[in-house]
Coordinates of C-alpha atoms in Angstrom, one line a residue:
X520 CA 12.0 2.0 -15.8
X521 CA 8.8 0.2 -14.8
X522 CA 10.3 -2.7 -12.5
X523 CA 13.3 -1.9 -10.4
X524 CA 16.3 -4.4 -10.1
X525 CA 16.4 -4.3 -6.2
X526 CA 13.6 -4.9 -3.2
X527 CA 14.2 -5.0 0.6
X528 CA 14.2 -9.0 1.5
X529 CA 13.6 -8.4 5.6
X530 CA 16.4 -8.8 7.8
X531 CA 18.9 -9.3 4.2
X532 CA 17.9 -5.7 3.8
X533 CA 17.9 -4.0 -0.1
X534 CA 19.0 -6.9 -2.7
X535 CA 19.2 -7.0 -6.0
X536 CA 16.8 -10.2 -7.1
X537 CA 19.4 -11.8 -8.8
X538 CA 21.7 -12.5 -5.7
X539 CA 18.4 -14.3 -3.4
X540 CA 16.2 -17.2 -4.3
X541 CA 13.3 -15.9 -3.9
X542 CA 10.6 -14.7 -6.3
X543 CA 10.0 -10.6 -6.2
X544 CA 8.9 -7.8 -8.0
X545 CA 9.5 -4.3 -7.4
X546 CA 6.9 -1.6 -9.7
X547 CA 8.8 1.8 -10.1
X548 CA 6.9 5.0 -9.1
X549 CA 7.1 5.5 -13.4
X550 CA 4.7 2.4 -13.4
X551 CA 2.3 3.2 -11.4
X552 CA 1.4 7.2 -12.8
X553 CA 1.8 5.4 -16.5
X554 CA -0.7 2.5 -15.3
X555 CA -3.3 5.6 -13.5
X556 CA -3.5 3.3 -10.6
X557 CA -6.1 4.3 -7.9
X558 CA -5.0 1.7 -5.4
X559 CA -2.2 -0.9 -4.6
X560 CA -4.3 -3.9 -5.6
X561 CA -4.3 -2.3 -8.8
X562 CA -0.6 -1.9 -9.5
X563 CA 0.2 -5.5 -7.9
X564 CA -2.5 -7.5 -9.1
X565 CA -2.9 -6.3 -13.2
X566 CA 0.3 -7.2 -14.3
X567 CA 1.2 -10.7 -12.3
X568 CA -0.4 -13.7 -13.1
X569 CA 0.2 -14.7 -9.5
X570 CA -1.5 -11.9 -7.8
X571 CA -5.1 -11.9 -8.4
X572 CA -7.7 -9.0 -7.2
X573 CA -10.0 -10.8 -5.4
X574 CA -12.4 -8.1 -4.7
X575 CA -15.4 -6.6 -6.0
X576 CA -14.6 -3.2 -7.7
X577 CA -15.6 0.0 -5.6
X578 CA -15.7 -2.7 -2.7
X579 CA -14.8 -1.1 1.1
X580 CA -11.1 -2.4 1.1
X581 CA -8.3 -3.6 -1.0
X582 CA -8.6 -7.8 -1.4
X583 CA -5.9 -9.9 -3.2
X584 CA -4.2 -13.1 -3.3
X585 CA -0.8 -14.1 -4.0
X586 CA -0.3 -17.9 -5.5
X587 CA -3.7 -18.5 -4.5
X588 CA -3.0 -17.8 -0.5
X589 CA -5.3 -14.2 0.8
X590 CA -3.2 -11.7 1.3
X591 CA -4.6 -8.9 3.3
X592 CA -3.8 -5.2 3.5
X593 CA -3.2 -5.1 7.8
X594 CA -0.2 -7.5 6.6
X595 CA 1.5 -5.1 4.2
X596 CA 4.4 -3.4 5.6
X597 CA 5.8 0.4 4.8
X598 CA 9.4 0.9 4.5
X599 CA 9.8 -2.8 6.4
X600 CA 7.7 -2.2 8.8
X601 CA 4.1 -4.1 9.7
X602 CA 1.1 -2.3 10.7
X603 CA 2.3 1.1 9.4
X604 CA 0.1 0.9 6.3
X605 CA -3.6 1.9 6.1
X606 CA -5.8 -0.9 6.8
X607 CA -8.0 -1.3 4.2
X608 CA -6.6 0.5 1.2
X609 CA -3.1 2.7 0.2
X610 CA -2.7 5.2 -2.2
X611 CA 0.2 4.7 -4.7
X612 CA 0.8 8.4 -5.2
X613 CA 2.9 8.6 -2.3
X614 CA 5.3 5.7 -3.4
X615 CA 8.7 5.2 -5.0
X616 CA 8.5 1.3 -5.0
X617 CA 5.7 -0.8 -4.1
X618 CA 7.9 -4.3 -3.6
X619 CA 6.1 -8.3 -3.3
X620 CA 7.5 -11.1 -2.5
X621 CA 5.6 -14.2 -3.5
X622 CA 5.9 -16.9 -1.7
X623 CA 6.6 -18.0 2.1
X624 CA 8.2 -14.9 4.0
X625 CA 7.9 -15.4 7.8
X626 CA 12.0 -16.3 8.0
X627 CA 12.6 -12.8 6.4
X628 CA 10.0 -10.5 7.9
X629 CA 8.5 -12.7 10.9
X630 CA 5.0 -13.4 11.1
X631 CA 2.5 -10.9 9.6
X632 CA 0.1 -9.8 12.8
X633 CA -2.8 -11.4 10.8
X634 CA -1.3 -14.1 9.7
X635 CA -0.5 -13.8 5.6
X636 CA 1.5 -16.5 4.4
X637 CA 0.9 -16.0 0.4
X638 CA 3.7 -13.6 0.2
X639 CA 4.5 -10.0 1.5
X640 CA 4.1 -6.4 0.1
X641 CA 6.3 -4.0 1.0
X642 CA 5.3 0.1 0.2
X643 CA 8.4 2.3 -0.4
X644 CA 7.9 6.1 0.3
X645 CA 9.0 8.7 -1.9
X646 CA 12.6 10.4 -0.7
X647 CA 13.5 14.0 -2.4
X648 CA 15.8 13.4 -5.5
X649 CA 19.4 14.8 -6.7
X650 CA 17.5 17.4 -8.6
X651 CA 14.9 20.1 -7.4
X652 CA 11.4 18.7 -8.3
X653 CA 8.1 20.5 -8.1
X654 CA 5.3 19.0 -10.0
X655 CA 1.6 19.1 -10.3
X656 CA -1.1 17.1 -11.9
X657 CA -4.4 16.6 -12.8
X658 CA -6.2 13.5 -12.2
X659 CA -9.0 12.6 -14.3
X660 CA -10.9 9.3 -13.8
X661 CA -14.3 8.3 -15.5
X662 CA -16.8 10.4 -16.4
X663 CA -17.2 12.5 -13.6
X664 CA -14.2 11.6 -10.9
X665 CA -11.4 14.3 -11.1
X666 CA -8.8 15.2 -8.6
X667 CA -4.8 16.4 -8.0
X668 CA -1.7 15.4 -7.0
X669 CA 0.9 17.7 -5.7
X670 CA 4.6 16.4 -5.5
X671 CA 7.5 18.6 -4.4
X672 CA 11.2 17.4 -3.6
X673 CA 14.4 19.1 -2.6
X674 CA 17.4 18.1 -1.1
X675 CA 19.6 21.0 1.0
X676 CA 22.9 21.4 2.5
X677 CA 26.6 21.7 0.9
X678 CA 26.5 18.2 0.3
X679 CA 22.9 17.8 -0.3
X680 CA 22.7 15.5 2.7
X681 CA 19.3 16.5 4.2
X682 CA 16.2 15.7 1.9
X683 CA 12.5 16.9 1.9
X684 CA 9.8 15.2 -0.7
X685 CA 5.9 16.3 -0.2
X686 CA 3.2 14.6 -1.7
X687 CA -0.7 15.5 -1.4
X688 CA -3.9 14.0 -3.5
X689 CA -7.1 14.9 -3.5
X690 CA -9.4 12.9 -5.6
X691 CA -13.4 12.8 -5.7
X692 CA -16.2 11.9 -7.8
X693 CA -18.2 9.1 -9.3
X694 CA -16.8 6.0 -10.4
X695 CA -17.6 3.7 -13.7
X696 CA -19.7 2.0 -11.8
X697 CA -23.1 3.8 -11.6
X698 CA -24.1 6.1 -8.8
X699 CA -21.0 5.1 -6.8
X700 CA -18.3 7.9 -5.4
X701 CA -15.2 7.7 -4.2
X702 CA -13.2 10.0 -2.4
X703 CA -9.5 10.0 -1.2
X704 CA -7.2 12.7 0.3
X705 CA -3.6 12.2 1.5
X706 CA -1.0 14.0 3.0
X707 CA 2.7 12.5 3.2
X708 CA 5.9 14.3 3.7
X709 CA 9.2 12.2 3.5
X710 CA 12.9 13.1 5.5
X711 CA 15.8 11.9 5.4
X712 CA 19.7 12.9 5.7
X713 CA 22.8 11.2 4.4
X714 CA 26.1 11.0 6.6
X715 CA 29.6 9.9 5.8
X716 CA 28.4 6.3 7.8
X717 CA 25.2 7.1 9.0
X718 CA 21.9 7.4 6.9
X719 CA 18.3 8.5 8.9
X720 CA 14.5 9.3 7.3
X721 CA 11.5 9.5 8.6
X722 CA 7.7 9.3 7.2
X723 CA 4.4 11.3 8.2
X724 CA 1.5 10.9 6.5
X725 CA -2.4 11.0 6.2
X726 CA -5.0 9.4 4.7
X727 CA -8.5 9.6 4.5
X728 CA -10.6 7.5 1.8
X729 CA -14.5 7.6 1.6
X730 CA -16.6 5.6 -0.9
X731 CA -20.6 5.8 -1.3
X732 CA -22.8 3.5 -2.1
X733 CA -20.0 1.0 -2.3
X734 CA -20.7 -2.4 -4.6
X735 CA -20.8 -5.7 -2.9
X736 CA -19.9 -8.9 -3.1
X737 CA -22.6 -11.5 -4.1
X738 CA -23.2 -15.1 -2.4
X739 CA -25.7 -17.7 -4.2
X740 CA -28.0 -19.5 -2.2
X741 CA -30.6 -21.7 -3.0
X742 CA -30.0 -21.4 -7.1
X743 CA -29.4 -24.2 -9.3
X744 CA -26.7 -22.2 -11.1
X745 CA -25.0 -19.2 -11.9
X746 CA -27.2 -16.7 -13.3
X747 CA -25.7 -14.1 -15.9
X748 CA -24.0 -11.4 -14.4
X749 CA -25.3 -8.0 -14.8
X750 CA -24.0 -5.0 -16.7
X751 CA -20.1 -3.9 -15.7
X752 CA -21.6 -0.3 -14.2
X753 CA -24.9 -1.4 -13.2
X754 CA -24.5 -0.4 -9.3
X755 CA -27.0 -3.0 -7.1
X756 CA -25.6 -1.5 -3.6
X757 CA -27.8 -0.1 -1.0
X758 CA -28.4 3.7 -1.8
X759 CA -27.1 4.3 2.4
X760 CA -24.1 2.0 2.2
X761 CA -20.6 3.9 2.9
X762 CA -16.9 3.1 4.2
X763 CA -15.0 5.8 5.7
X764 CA -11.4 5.4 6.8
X765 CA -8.6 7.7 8.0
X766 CA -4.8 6.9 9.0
X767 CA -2.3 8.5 11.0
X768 CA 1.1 7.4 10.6
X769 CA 4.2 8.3 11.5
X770 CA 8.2 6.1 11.2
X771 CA 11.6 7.1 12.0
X772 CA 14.6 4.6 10.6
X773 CA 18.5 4.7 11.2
X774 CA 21.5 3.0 10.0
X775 CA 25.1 3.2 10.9
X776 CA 28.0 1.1 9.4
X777 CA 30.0 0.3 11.9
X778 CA 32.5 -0.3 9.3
X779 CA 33.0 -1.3 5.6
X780 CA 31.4 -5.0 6.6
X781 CA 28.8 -4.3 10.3
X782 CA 26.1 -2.1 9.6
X783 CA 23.5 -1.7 12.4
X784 CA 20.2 -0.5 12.1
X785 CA 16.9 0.5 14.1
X786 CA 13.3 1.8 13.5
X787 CA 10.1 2.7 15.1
X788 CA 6.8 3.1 13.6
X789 CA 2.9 4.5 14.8
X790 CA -0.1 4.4 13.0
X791 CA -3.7 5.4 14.4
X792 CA -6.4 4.5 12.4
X793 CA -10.3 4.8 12.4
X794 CA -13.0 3.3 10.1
X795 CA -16.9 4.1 9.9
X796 CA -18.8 2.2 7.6
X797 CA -22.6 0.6 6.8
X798 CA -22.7 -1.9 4.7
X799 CA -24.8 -5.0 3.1
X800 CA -24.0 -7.5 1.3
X801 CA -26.5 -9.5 -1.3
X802 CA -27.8 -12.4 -1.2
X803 CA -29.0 -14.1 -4.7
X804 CA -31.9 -16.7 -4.0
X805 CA -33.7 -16.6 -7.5
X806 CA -31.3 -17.3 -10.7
X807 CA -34.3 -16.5 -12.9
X808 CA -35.3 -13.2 -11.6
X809 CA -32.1 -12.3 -10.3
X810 CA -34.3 -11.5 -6.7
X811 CA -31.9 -11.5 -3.0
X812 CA -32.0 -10.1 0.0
X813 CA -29.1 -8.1 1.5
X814 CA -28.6 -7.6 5.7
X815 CA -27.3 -4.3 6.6
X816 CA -24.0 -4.3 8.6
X817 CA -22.7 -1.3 10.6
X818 CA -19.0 -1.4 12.3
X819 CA -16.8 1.4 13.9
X820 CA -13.0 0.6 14.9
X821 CA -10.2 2.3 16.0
X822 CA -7.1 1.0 16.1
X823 CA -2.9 2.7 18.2
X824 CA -0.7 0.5 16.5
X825 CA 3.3 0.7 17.7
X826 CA 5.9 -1.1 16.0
X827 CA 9.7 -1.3 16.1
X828 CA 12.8 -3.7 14.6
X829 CA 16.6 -3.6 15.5
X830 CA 19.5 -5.8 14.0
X831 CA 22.7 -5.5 12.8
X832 CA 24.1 -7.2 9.6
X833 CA 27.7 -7.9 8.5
X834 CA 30.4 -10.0 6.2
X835 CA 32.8 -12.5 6.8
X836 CA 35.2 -14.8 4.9
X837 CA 36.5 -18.4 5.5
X838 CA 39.2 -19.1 3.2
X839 CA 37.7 -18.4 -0.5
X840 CA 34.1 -18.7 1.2
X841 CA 32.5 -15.8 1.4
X842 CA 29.7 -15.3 4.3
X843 CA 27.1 -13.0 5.5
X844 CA 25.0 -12.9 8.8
X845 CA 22.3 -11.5 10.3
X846 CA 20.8 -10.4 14.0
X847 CA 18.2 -8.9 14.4

Protein backbone atom coordinates (compact mmCIF):
# COMPACT_ATOMS: atom_id res chain seq x y z
CA UNK A 1 0.00 0.00 0.00
CA UNK A 2 1.35 3.44 -1.12
CA UNK A 3 -0.83 5.87 1.19
CA UNK A 4 -1.74 4.77 4.62
CA UNK A 5 -5.25 5.26 6.09
CA UNK A 6 -4.02 6.85 9.48
CA UNK A 7 -1.51 10.06 10.38
CA UNK A 8 -0.76 11.54 13.86
CA UNK A 9 -3.09 14.98 13.98
CA UNK A 10 -0.97 16.58 17.12
CA UNK A 11 -2.46 16.58 20.41
CA UNK A 12 -5.68 14.01 18.69
CA UNK A 13 -2.78 11.64 18.32
CA UNK A 14 -2.85 8.67 15.32
CA UNK A 15 -6.44 9.14 13.36
CA UNK A 16 -7.66 7.60 10.66
CA UNK A 17 -8.39 10.69 8.02
CA UNK A 18 -11.86 9.78 7.71
CA UNK A 19 -12.84 10.64 11.42
CA UNK A 20 -11.00 14.59 11.27
CA UNK A 21 -11.71 17.46 8.94
CA UNK A 22 -8.69 18.12 7.95
CA UNK A 23 -6.83 17.45 4.65
CA UNK A 24 -3.70 14.72 5.12
CA UNK A 25 -1.79 12.40 3.42
CA UNK A 26 0.37 9.75 4.73
CA UNK A 27 3.14 8.00 1.88
CA UNK A 28 3.95 4.39 3.04
CA UNK A 29 7.63 3.33 3.40
CA UNK A 30 6.39 0.98 -0.10
CA UNK A 31 6.09 4.42 -1.80
CA UNK A 32 8.90 5.97 -1.30
CA UNK A 33 11.62 2.74 -2.34
CA UNK A 34 8.99 2.29 -5.46
CA UNK A 35 9.25 6.18 -6.28
CA UNK A 36 13.57 5.96 -5.66
CA UNK A 37 13.14 9.08 -3.71
CA UNK A 38 16.44 10.84 -2.70
CA UNK A 39 14.89 13.37 -0.36
CA UNK A 40 11.50 14.33 1.37
CA UNK A 41 10.61 17.13 -1.00
CA UNK A 42 10.66 14.44 -3.46
CA UNK A 43 8.12 12.07 -1.97
CA UNK A 44 5.77 15.05 -0.76
CA UNK A 45 5.97 17.32 -3.57
CA UNK A 46 5.64 14.77 -6.98
CA UNK A 47 2.51 13.39 -6.34
CA UNK A 48 0.29 16.45 -4.77
CA UNK A 49 -0.87 19.09 -6.70
CA UNK A 50 -0.76 21.19 -3.44
CA UNK A 51 2.81 20.70 -2.52
CA UNK A 52 5.10 22.18 -4.94
CA UNK A 53 9.19 21.83 -4.98
CA UNK A 54 10.11 25.12 -4.95
CA UNK A 55 13.81 24.65 -5.24
CA UNK A 56 16.44 24.40 -7.64
CA UNK A 57 17.55 20.72 -8.20
CA UNK A 58 20.97 19.80 -6.41
CA UNK A 59 20.21 23.14 -4.44
CA UNK A 60 21.83 23.27 -0.58
CA UNK A 61 18.48 22.36 1.13
CA UNK A 62 15.05 20.95 0.78
CA UNK A 63 12.39 24.01 -0.41
CA UNK A 64 8.59 23.39 -0.77
CA UNK A 65 5.33 24.92 -0.46
CA UNK A 66 2.11 23.68 0.68
CA UNK A 67 -1.22 25.61 -0.87
CA UNK A 68 1.08 28.16 -1.96
CA UNK A 69 2.37 29.12 1.84
CA UNK A 70 6.70 28.13 2.20
CA UNK A 71 7.00 25.44 4.13
CA UNK A 72 10.49 24.98 5.46
CA UNK A 73 12.42 21.89 6.63
CA UNK A 74 13.39 23.50 10.50
CA UNK A 75 9.40 23.19 10.80
CA UNK A 76 9.06 19.51 10.10
CA UNK A 77 8.58 17.47 13.01
CA UNK A 78 9.85 13.59 13.64
CA UNK A 79 7.61 11.34 15.38
CA UNK A 80 5.57 14.73 16.65
CA UNK A 81 8.19 16.37 17.65
CA UNK A 82 9.66 19.96 16.14
CA UNK A 83 13.20 20.54 15.64
CA UNK A 84 14.25 16.85 15.74
CA UNK A 85 14.56 16.71 11.94
CA UNK A 86 17.68 17.74 9.96
CA UNK A 87 17.69 21.20 8.98
CA UNK A 88 18.06 21.44 5.60
CA UNK A 89 17.28 17.99 4.06
CA UNK A 90 15.99 14.23 5.46
CA UNK A 91 16.55 11.11 4.00
CA UNK A 92 13.43 8.93 3.42
CA UNK A 93 15.26 5.61 3.86
CA UNK A 94 14.84 5.73 7.39
CA UNK A 95 10.98 6.15 7.33
CA UNK A 96 7.84 4.23 7.74
CA UNK A 97 5.42 7.20 7.03
CA UNK A 98 6.27 10.53 5.95
CA UNK A 99 2.66 12.31 7.09
CA UNK A 100 1.37 16.31 5.78
CA UNK A 101 -1.16 18.04 6.73
CA UNK A 102 -2.14 20.85 4.44
CA UNK A 103 -3.56 23.54 5.70
CA UNK A 104 -3.59 25.64 9.09
CA UNK A 105 -2.05 23.40 11.95
CA UNK A 106 -0.95 25.64 14.87
CA UNK A 107 -4.23 24.37 17.06
CA UNK A 108 -2.92 20.74 16.64
CA UNK A 109 0.90 20.99 16.89
CA UNK A 110 1.43 24.77 18.20
CA UNK A 111 3.41 27.10 16.42
CA UNK A 112 6.29 25.74 14.23
CA UNK A 113 9.74 27.59 15.80
CA UNK A 114 10.01 29.32 12.30
CA UNK A 115 6.82 30.07 11.77
CA UNK A 116 5.25 27.62 8.83
CA UNK A 117 1.68 28.15 8.51
CA UNK A 118 1.16 26.26 4.94
CA UNK A 119 0.66 22.93 6.59
CA UNK A 120 2.93 20.45 8.73
CA UNK A 121 5.11 17.38 7.79
CA UNK A 122 5.44 14.91 10.08
CA UNK A 123 8.58 11.97 9.48
CA UNK A 124 7.60 8.54 10.94
CA UNK A 125 10.69 6.28 11.82
CA UNK A 126 10.85 2.82 10.99
CA UNK A 127 9.94 0.31 14.12
CA UNK A 128 11.05 -3.58 13.80
CA UNK A 129 8.10 -5.68 12.36
CA UNK A 130 6.21 -9.03 13.48
CA UNK A 131 8.56 -10.83 11.27
CA UNK A 132 12.47 -11.05 11.25
CA UNK A 133 13.74 -8.72 8.45
CA UNK A 134 17.18 -8.30 7.09
CA UNK A 135 17.54 -6.70 3.81
CA UNK A 136 20.07 -5.01 1.65
CA UNK A 137 20.14 -2.92 -1.42
CA UNK A 138 21.77 -1.32 -4.05
CA UNK A 139 21.18 2.13 -4.95
CA UNK A 140 21.86 3.23 -8.35
CA UNK A 141 21.14 6.91 -9.43
CA UNK A 142 22.27 8.56 -12.78
CA UNK A 143 25.11 7.86 -14.54
CA UNK A 144 27.63 7.67 -12.11
CA UNK A 145 25.84 8.03 -8.39
CA UNK A 146 25.60 4.64 -6.62
CA UNK A 147 25.20 3.75 -3.05
CA UNK A 148 23.48 1.16 -0.24
CA UNK A 149 21.01 0.81 2.07
CA UNK A 150 21.09 -1.60 4.88
CA UNK A 151 17.84 -2.33 6.82
CA UNK A 152 17.55 -4.88 9.64
CA UNK A 153 14.51 -5.47 12.07
CA UNK A 154 13.72 -7.86 14.86
CA UNK A 155 11.50 -7.97 17.50
CA UNK A 156 12.52 -10.24 20.95
CA UNK A 157 10.98 -11.51 24.02
CA UNK A 158 8.15 -14.33 24.62
CA UNK A 159 5.77 -11.89 23.57
CA UNK A 160 7.78 -10.07 21.08
CA UNK A 161 7.41 -6.95 23.16
CA UNK A 162 10.81 -5.36 22.71
CA UNK A 163 11.74 -4.30 19.07
CA UNK A 164 15.09 -3.31 17.24
CA UNK A 165 14.96 -1.86 13.43
CA UNK A 166 18.49 -0.52 11.95
CA UNK A 167 18.84 1.39 8.99
CA UNK A 168 22.12 2.77 7.25
CA UNK A 169 22.74 4.58 3.62
CA UNK A 170 25.47 5.42 2.07
CA UNK A 171 25.10 7.16 -1.20
CA UNK A 172 27.72 9.15 -3.40
CA UNK A 173 28.40 10.28 -6.78
CA UNK A 174 27.48 12.62 -9.52
CA UNK A 175 24.14 13.79 -10.15
CA UNK A 176 22.16 14.37 -13.68
CA UNK A 177 23.06 17.58 -13.55
CA UNK A 178 26.65 17.95 -14.85
CA UNK A 179 29.75 17.99 -12.72
CA UNK A 180 27.60 18.14 -9.60
CA UNK A 181 28.02 15.34 -6.52
CA UNK A 182 26.14 14.47 -3.93
CA UNK A 183 26.88 12.61 -1.05
CA UNK A 184 24.65 11.34 2.00
CA UNK A 185 25.35 8.82 4.85
CA UNK A 186 22.92 7.98 7.64
CA UNK A 187 22.81 6.06 10.54
CA UNK A 188 19.38 5.37 12.43
CA UNK A 189 18.48 2.73 14.86
CA UNK A 190 14.80 2.57 16.16
CA UNK A 191 13.45 0.94 19.92
CA UNK A 192 10.67 0.29 21.18
CA UNK A 193 8.77 -2.17 23.66
CA UNK A 194 5.06 -3.05 23.99
CA UNK A 195 3.39 -3.53 27.53
CA UNK A 196 -0.01 -4.79 28.50
CA UNK A 197 -0.89 -0.70 29.07
CA UNK A 198 2.20 0.93 28.49
CA UNK A 199 3.99 1.34 25.00
CA UNK A 200 7.90 3.25 24.94
CA UNK A 201 10.46 3.77 21.66
CA UNK A 202 13.10 5.67 21.16
CA UNK A 203 15.15 7.09 17.99
CA UNK A 204 19.01 7.75 17.39
CA UNK A 205 20.19 8.70 14.32
CA UNK A 206 22.85 10.36 12.06
CA UNK A 207 23.07 12.20 9.19
CA UNK A 208 25.58 13.68 7.17
CA UNK A 209 24.80 15.06 3.49
CA UNK A 210 27.49 16.81 1.23
CA UNK A 211 26.80 18.26 -2.27
CA UNK A 212 29.62 19.89 -4.62
CA UNK A 213 29.32 22.36 -6.83
CA UNK A 214 25.70 22.68 -5.84
CA UNK A 215 23.25 24.55 -8.72
CA UNK A 216 21.70 27.80 -7.76
CA UNK A 217 18.90 29.70 -8.02
CA UNK A 218 18.78 32.49 -10.62
CA UNK A 219 17.37 36.23 -10.12
CA UNK A 220 16.82 38.57 -13.25
CA UNK A 221 17.87 41.94 -13.09
CA UNK A 222 18.00 44.59 -15.52
CA UNK A 223 16.48 42.20 -18.56
CA UNK A 224 13.48 43.00 -20.44
CA UNK A 225 12.39 39.37 -20.29
CA UNK A 226 12.89 35.90 -19.55
CA UNK A 227 15.63 34.48 -21.58
CA UNK A 228 15.41 30.61 -22.50
CA UNK A 229 16.49 28.45 -19.91
CA UNK A 230 19.47 26.36 -20.47
CA UNK A 231 19.88 22.67 -20.94
CA UNK A 232 18.28 20.40 -17.87
CA UNK A 233 22.17 19.18 -16.84
CA UNK A 234 24.00 21.97 -17.92
CA UNK A 235 25.65 22.90 -14.34
CA UNK A 236 26.33 26.97 -14.22
CA UNK A 237 27.50 26.75 -10.34
CA UNK A 238 30.81 27.97 -9.15
CA UNK A 239 33.38 25.08 -9.50
CA UNK A 240 34.25 25.89 -5.29
CA UNK A 241 30.67 26.03 -4.17
CA UNK A 242 29.66 23.14 -1.44
CA UNK A 243 27.04 22.57 1.52
CA UNK A 244 27.95 20.26 4.18
CA UNK A 245 25.58 19.30 6.88
CA UNK A 246 25.57 16.77 9.77
CA UNK A 247 22.75 15.91 12.51
CA UNK A 248 22.69 14.40 15.74
CA UNK A 249 19.48 13.32 17.08
CA UNK A 250 18.23 11.47 19.58
CA UNK A 251 13.99 11.00 21.18
CA UNK A 252 12.58 8.98 23.77
CA UNK A 253 8.41 8.70 23.84
CA UNK A 254 5.97 6.95 26.34
CA UNK A 255 2.45 6.20 26.72
CA UNK A 256 0.37 4.65 29.42
CA UNK A 257 -3.49 4.17 29.38
CA UNK A 258 -4.62 4.86 32.42
CA UNK A 259 -7.49 2.90 31.46
CA UNK A 260 -9.70 1.78 28.48
CA UNK A 261 -10.66 5.73 27.96
CA UNK A 262 -7.23 8.14 29.77
CA UNK A 263 -4.18 7.56 28.05
CA UNK A 264 -1.27 9.76 29.10
CA UNK A 265 1.73 10.46 27.28
CA UNK A 266 5.28 12.14 27.34
CA UNK A 267 8.39 12.71 25.11
CA UNK A 268 11.74 14.35 24.86
CA UNK A 269 13.78 15.08 21.92
CA UNK A 270 17.70 16.43 21.08
CA UNK A 271 19.18 17.26 17.96
CA UNK A 272 22.73 18.85 17.34
CA UNK A 273 23.36 20.00 14.06
CA UNK A 274 26.30 21.69 12.10
CA UNK A 275 26.40 23.12 8.51
CA UNK A 276 29.52 24.38 6.43
CA UNK A 277 28.81 25.69 3.15
CA UNK A 278 30.17 28.40 0.21
CA UNK A 279 27.91 29.37 -1.96
CA UNK A 280 26.79 31.97 -4.84
CA UNK A 281 24.03 32.66 -6.23
CA UNK A 282 23.68 34.16 -10.02
CA UNK A 283 22.66 37.07 -11.10
CA UNK A 284 21.27 37.33 -14.94
CA UNK A 285 21.75 41.00 -16.29
CA UNK A 286 21.95 40.26 -20.11
CA UNK A 287 18.90 38.13 -21.65
CA UNK A 288 20.76 38.07 -24.97
CA UNK A 289 24.02 36.72 -23.91
CA UNK A 290 22.80 34.97 -20.96
CA UNK A 291 26.02 37.11 -19.07
CA UNK A 292 25.45 37.59 -14.67
CA UNK A 293 27.48 37.90 -12.01
CA UNK A 294 27.27 35.77 -8.90
CA UNK A 295 28.59 36.92 -5.06
CA UNK A 296 30.12 34.29 -3.14
CA UNK A 297 28.49 33.51 0.25
CA UNK A 298 30.22 31.54 3.10
CA UNK A 299 28.14 30.54 6.47
CA UNK A 300 28.98 28.11 9.33
CA UNK A 301 26.17 27.24 12.18
CA UNK A 302 25.71 25.15 14.77
CA UNK A 303 22.74 24.56 16.36
CA UNK A 304 21.62 22.23 20.55
CA UNK A 305 18.17 21.96 19.94
CA UNK A 306 15.91 20.33 23.15
CA UNK A 307 12.39 19.70 22.86
CA UNK A 308 9.63 17.98 24.87
CA UNK A 309 5.50 17.53 24.92
CA UNK A 310 3.25 15.96 27.71
CA UNK A 311 -0.62 15.53 27.70
CA UNK A 312 -3.05 13.24 28.39
CA UNK A 313 -6.17 12.32 26.23
CA UNK A 314 -9.44 10.60 27.10
CA UNK A 315 -13.42 9.73 26.33
CA UNK A 316 -16.44 10.72 27.78
CA UNK A 317 -20.26 10.38 27.08
CA UNK A 318 -23.25 12.70 27.77
CA UNK A 319 -26.28 10.82 27.11
CA UNK A 320 -26.02 9.47 23.36
CA UNK A 321 -23.16 12.17 22.79
CA UNK A 322 -20.14 10.89 22.63
CA UNK A 323 -16.94 13.19 23.54
CA UNK A 324 -13.27 13.37 23.55
CA UNK A 325 -10.75 15.80 25.22
CA UNK A 326 -7.51 16.75 25.22
CA UNK A 327 -4.59 18.34 27.70
CA UNK A 328 -1.68 18.69 26.80
Amino acid sequence: CHVATRARLGLLGGKDFMETPFSTIAYTESFMEDSQAGDVSEVIARNDPAVFASGAPGESNESYTIRGLPSLVADVMLNGLPGMAAYFRNAPEMLERVEVLKGPSALLNGMPPKGTTGGAVNLVPKRAGSEPLARVKAIYQSDSHFGSHVDVGRRLGEQQQFGVRFNGVWRNGETAVNTQRKKATLASLGLDWRGSRTRISADIGWQDHRLNQTRTNVTLSGVTHVPAPPDVQSNFAQPWTYSDERDVYATLRAEHDASDAVTAWAALGWRHGQEANSLANLTLRNAATGAGTVYRFDNTREDHVRTGEIGVRGQARTGGVGHEWVAS
